[in-house]
XYZ file of C-alpha atoms in Angstrom:
333
model
C 45.737 74.211 138.971
C 44.272 70.581 139.470
C 42.179 69.738 136.696
C 40.859 66.207 138.315
C 38.568 67.061 141.516
C 36.256 64.630 143.334
C 32.128 64.537 143.953
C 31.203 61.577 145.875
C 32.784 58.399 144.391
C 33.614 60.214 140.981
C 36.523 61.940 139.808
C 36.132 64.555 137.235
C 37.409 67.107 135.194
C 36.907 70.985 136.794
C 35.056 72.160 134.339
C 31.960 69.900 133.484
C 28.791 70.845 130.921
C 25.777 71.954 132.505
C 22.713 71.264 130.219
C 19.705 73.261 130.645
C 20.673 75.581 128.080
C 19.660 73.274 125.776
C 15.920 72.767 126.319
C 15.598 75.974 128.451
C 15.506 79.300 130.207
C 17.495 81.008 127.514
C 14.992 81.728 124.815
C 14.590 79.832 121.691
C 16.808 76.169 121.700
C 18.556 75.181 119.203
C 17.520 72.441 117.213
C 18.202 69.083 117.755
C 21.125 68.236 115.997
C 22.587 71.264 117.234
C 22.289 69.984 120.793
C 23.538 66.604 119.756
C 26.406 67.998 117.688
C 27.368 69.984 121.372
C 26.806 67.168 123.424
C 28.601 64.800 121.562
C 31.792 67.358 121.333
C 31.662 67.661 124.866
C 32.349 63.826 125.081
C 35.285 63.992 123.077
C 36.500 66.755 124.534
C 36.824 65.007 127.604
C 33.877 66.234 129.612
C 32.521 63.384 131.957
C 30.170 65.605 134.238
C 26.714 66.161 132.439
C 24.508 67.907 134.677
C 20.207 68.172 133.698
C 17.421 68.223 135.423
C 13.499 66.987 135.258
C 12.739 70.866 135.385
C 14.766 71.783 132.125
C 12.337 71.718 129.419
C 9.903 70.226 131.979
C 11.782 66.774 131.115
C 12.471 67.368 126.913
C 16.349 68.246 128.665
C 16.864 64.752 130.430
C 15.283 63.005 127.036
C 17.770 64.427 125.308
C 20.522 63.819 127.552
C 19.477 60.026 127.853
C 19.242 59.506 124.362
C 22.404 61.360 122.833
C 24.586 60.155 125.676
C 23.534 55.953 126.082
C 25.670 54.822 124.166
C 28.956 56.490 126.450
C 27.166 56.018 129.193
C 30.220 54.536 130.812
C 32.332 57.225 130.049
C 30.024 60.099 132.365
C 28.673 61.007 135.523
C 25.350 61.805 134.823
C 23.740 64.336 137.015
C 20.220 65.290 137.174
C 17.519 67.418 139.504
C 14.174 66.270 141.220
C 12.343 68.655 144.038
C 11.178 71.219 140.979
C 9.246 70.348 138.257
C 6.586 71.556 135.281
C 3.012 70.922 136.339
C 0.005 71.886 133.966
C 3.134 74.381 132.267
C 4.187 75.383 135.230
C 7.000 75.402 137.847
C 5.943 73.749 140.884
C 8.645 72.874 143.977
C 6.922 69.715 145.791
C 10.059 68.295 148.017
C 7.671 65.176 149.357
C 8.781 62.275 149.061
C 6.384 60.647 147.110
C 6.862 63.179 144.237
C 10.247 62.741 144.679
C 10.247 58.749 144.137
C 8.148 59.281 141.012
C 10.238 61.905 139.912
C 13.434 59.403 140.052
C 11.561 56.845 138.085
C 10.117 59.121 135.408
C 13.941 60.814 135.315
C 14.981 56.889 134.890
C 13.119 56.617 132.159
C 13.879 59.570 130.179
C 17.818 59.622 130.663
C 17.492 55.790 129.404
C 20.058 54.611 132.628
C 19.213 52.180 135.195
C 20.946 54.862 138.098
C 21.629 58.315 138.172
C 25.067 59.227 139.139
C 24.355 62.246 141.803
C 21.104 63.370 142.231
C 20.385 66.575 143.673
C 17.318 68.618 145.180
C 16.870 70.773 143.082
C 14.979 73.851 145.818
C 14.331 73.334 148.894
C 10.252 72.810 149.592
C 10.034 75.156 152.444
C 6.741 73.074 153.910
C 8.527 69.541 154.193
C 11.929 69.577 156.270
C 14.919 68.761 154.757
C 15.106 65.914 156.508
C 12.105 64.030 154.727
C 13.381 64.910 151.338
C 16.541 63.653 151.988
C 15.291 60.945 153.570
C 13.209 59.774 150.251
C 16.393 60.206 148.057
C 18.386 58.275 150.435
C 15.954 55.373 149.736
C 16.576 55.663 146.324
C 20.413 54.922 146.511
C 19.241 52.361 149.133
C 17.237 50.953 145.971
C 20.291 50.879 143.594
C 18.364 53.876 141.754
C 20.910 56.528 142.657
C 25.074 56.460 143.613
C 25.749 59.503 145.034
C 23.263 62.595 146.197
C 23.480 66.080 145.762
C 21.226 69.693 146.928
C 20.606 73.170 145.187
C 20.330 76.437 146.145
C 20.592 75.351 149.856
C 22.588 77.042 152.661
C 25.119 76.165 155.232
C 23.029 75.294 157.831
C 20.151 73.137 155.602
C 23.714 71.073 154.003
C 24.457 70.160 157.647
C 20.758 69.150 158.330
C 21.149 67.396 155.305
C 24.355 65.552 155.825
C 23.187 64.153 158.937
C 20.447 62.019 157.514
C 22.942 60.841 153.911
C 26.336 62.079 153.432
C 25.844 64.844 150.273
C 27.895 64.531 147.700
C 27.219 67.721 145.577
C 26.258 71.196 146.031
C 25.183 73.497 143.851
C 25.081 77.246 144.293
C 25.246 79.856 141.756
C 28.901 81.245 141.908
C 30.563 83.975 139.849
C 32.288 86.805 140.235
C 29.001 88.619 140.064
C 27.471 85.821 142.821
C 29.420 85.528 145.649
C 26.200 83.916 147.532
C 28.546 80.886 148.406
C 31.110 82.808 150.133
C 28.704 83.657 152.956
C 28.867 79.868 154.290
C 28.303 77.248 151.979
C 32.215 77.235 150.114
C 33.378 76.661 153.351
C 31.090 74.309 155.133
C 30.933 72.019 151.660
C 35.094 71.635 151.997
C 34.776 71.083 155.906
C 32.089 68.177 154.808
C 33.740 67.104 151.954
C 31.133 68.131 149.861
C 32.003 69.276 145.945
C 30.895 72.634 145.247
C 29.018 73.067 142.045
C 29.141 75.981 140.522
C 26.533 76.583 137.930
C 26.118 80.113 135.737
C 30.037 80.469 136.235
C 29.757 82.990 133.491
C 27.772 85.466 135.116
C 24.436 83.969 132.627
C 26.841 84.842 129.712
C 27.654 88.385 130.327
C 31.507 87.525 131.369
C 31.703 86.015 127.852
C 33.264 87.519 124.590
C 29.374 88.720 123.324
C 27.452 89.962 126.273
C 23.425 89.384 126.153
C 21.872 91.918 123.731
C 18.958 92.566 125.438
C 16.968 93.985 122.784
C 17.622 90.984 121.295
C 16.517 88.904 123.940
C 13.260 86.389 123.378
C 10.378 87.237 125.657
C 11.001 83.724 127.035
C 14.713 84.517 128.407
C 14.769 84.350 131.600
C 17.145 86.782 132.109
C 14.611 89.886 131.069
C 13.062 88.951 134.927
C 16.542 89.101 136.275
C 17.389 92.581 137.933
C 20.676 92.627 137.009
C 19.380 92.812 133.309
C 17.271 95.757 133.216
C 17.901 98.925 132.501
C 18.978 100.609 135.859
C 21.729 97.923 136.299
C 22.844 96.537 133.175
C 24.826 99.772 132.046
C 27.122 99.437 134.809
C 27.431 95.952 135.073
C 28.360 95.889 131.240
C 30.752 99.428 132.526
C 32.368 96.290 135.136
C 32.724 93.764 132.452
C 34.390 95.581 130.356
C 37.421 96.420 132.886
C 37.566 92.518 133.803
C 37.810 91.950 129.588
C 40.743 95.022 129.318
C 42.444 92.247 132.177
C 41.908 89.556 130.869
C 43.346 91.152 126.947
C 46.615 91.662 129.640
C 47.140 89.115 130.801
C 46.343 87.118 127.144
C 44.022 84.814 128.643
C 40.149 86.076 127.563
C 37.556 87.302 129.753
C 35.561 83.720 129.606
C 39.004 82.160 130.661
C 39.879 84.257 133.365
C 36.531 84.168 134.877
C 36.326 80.160 135.292
C 39.246 80.276 136.084
C 38.819 82.649 139.287
C 35.634 80.036 140.254
C 38.282 76.860 140.336
C 40.589 78.870 141.930
C 38.168 79.305 144.791
C 39.530 75.479 146.392
C 39.699 72.298 144.687
C 36.118 70.849 146.261
C 34.615 73.593 143.360
C 33.710 72.513 140.252
C 32.001 74.844 137.449
C 29.415 73.498 135.067
C 28.931 76.392 132.464
C 26.454 76.220 129.926
C 26.925 76.745 126.460
C 25.234 75.932 123.038
C 28.623 76.894 120.728
C 30.961 74.264 120.399
C 33.982 76.888 120.072
C 32.360 78.237 123.322
C 32.718 74.570 124.580
C 36.079 74.319 123.699
C 37.137 77.329 125.218
C 35.748 77.093 128.482
C 37.257 73.904 128.602
C 40.901 75.060 127.630
C 40.207 76.904 131.416
C 41.506 73.770 132.312
C 44.928 74.786 130.822
C 45.031 78.130 131.703
C 48.597 79.042 134.248
C 46.641 82.256 135.692
C 48.614 84.837 137.769
C 47.177 85.037 141.529
C 47.730 88.883 141.108
C 45.325 88.832 137.806
C 42.530 86.688 139.971
C 43.025 88.942 142.875
C 42.207 91.786 141.108
C 39.257 90.217 139.008
C 37.646 89.528 142.348
C 38.042 93.149 143.229
C 36.711 94.616 139.964
C 33.572 92.313 140.001
C 32.150 91.017 143.275
C 28.983 91.577 145.559
C 29.977 95.049 146.398
C 30.491 95.810 142.847
C 27.317 94.442 141.115
C 24.587 96.360 140.269
C 21.043 94.682 140.986
C 20.445 91.151 142.961
C 20.900 88.184 140.839
C 16.864 87.633 140.850
C 13.845 88.880 141.921
C 12.377 89.406 145.211
C 9.692 86.583 144.519
C 12.303 84.394 143.585
C 14.697 85.253 146.161
C 11.980 84.176 148.987
C 11.970 80.510 147.207
C 15.868 80.259 147.464
C 17.098 79.233 150.897
C 20.961 80.375 150.209
C 21.748 83.230 152.204
C 22.573 86.647 150.509
C 25.146 88.989 150.749
C 25.054 92.846 150.329
C 23.087 94.077 147.115
C 23.636 91.034 145.119
C 20.274 89.204 146.325
């Protein structure tokens, strides 16, 4: 498996680090000391792509990443996102050019840098043509504040419209054994256009790890409590599929997380995975996928066991799905 892949002008290992859960979404955040240790260990272990966003912790994640990694800036590829932020304690999608320009300046200050390597539009604002949002982001490139542009959670058609305004270096979409939406268009479109497909939640929001979420232990603030795949109607069936995958991984001698990540990376040489974690041990396990040689028949079997036809429940509730521009696939949402 090629361990180096391209994202715009940058070459990065095929596994990066999604920083969201150090500040946002998954229950109680780790202590600053724990988060700092995780980030610095990632640098030591060779991670170069670090992904954050203005939304995460309503700015706190960018501040964390900026503070901890400022001294390693020349060793990393720093990615962040605009177009979805926290306003008065609420998540707001806003792709207006003036908001994008302001958010970028705020991000530069929080990240303690003069330039963001890859800047994504976090969500398509359905009230603003993507050409206008990307046009404002292109101005940031011209001003030297951003090096390359990306999108997140958009369809192949929107990717093509944006790419016609300014070259798009990266497209972030959820992609894992249980979330196959990119296979409905963006996986192929990204490869055709020379765009990196950056897969977030490649371990199915913790399900495809050695310790899947215990729903009874999740804090009320954990976003998985509002996701249909984790509710009482669907989660037991999804855990049963996970158990089958775990047996397959054990038989192959590789462990479930490595199998799940290897499957994602096998989908194309333009695919990069950005699993998130709060555990140094899990970080190292994820990175060990770069050295894994998983037989094709094992990957094929994994893909048959869990896919858009066998997963139970859509990935988001209907209100959230209505905000997202990606293609839907089967009952997977």
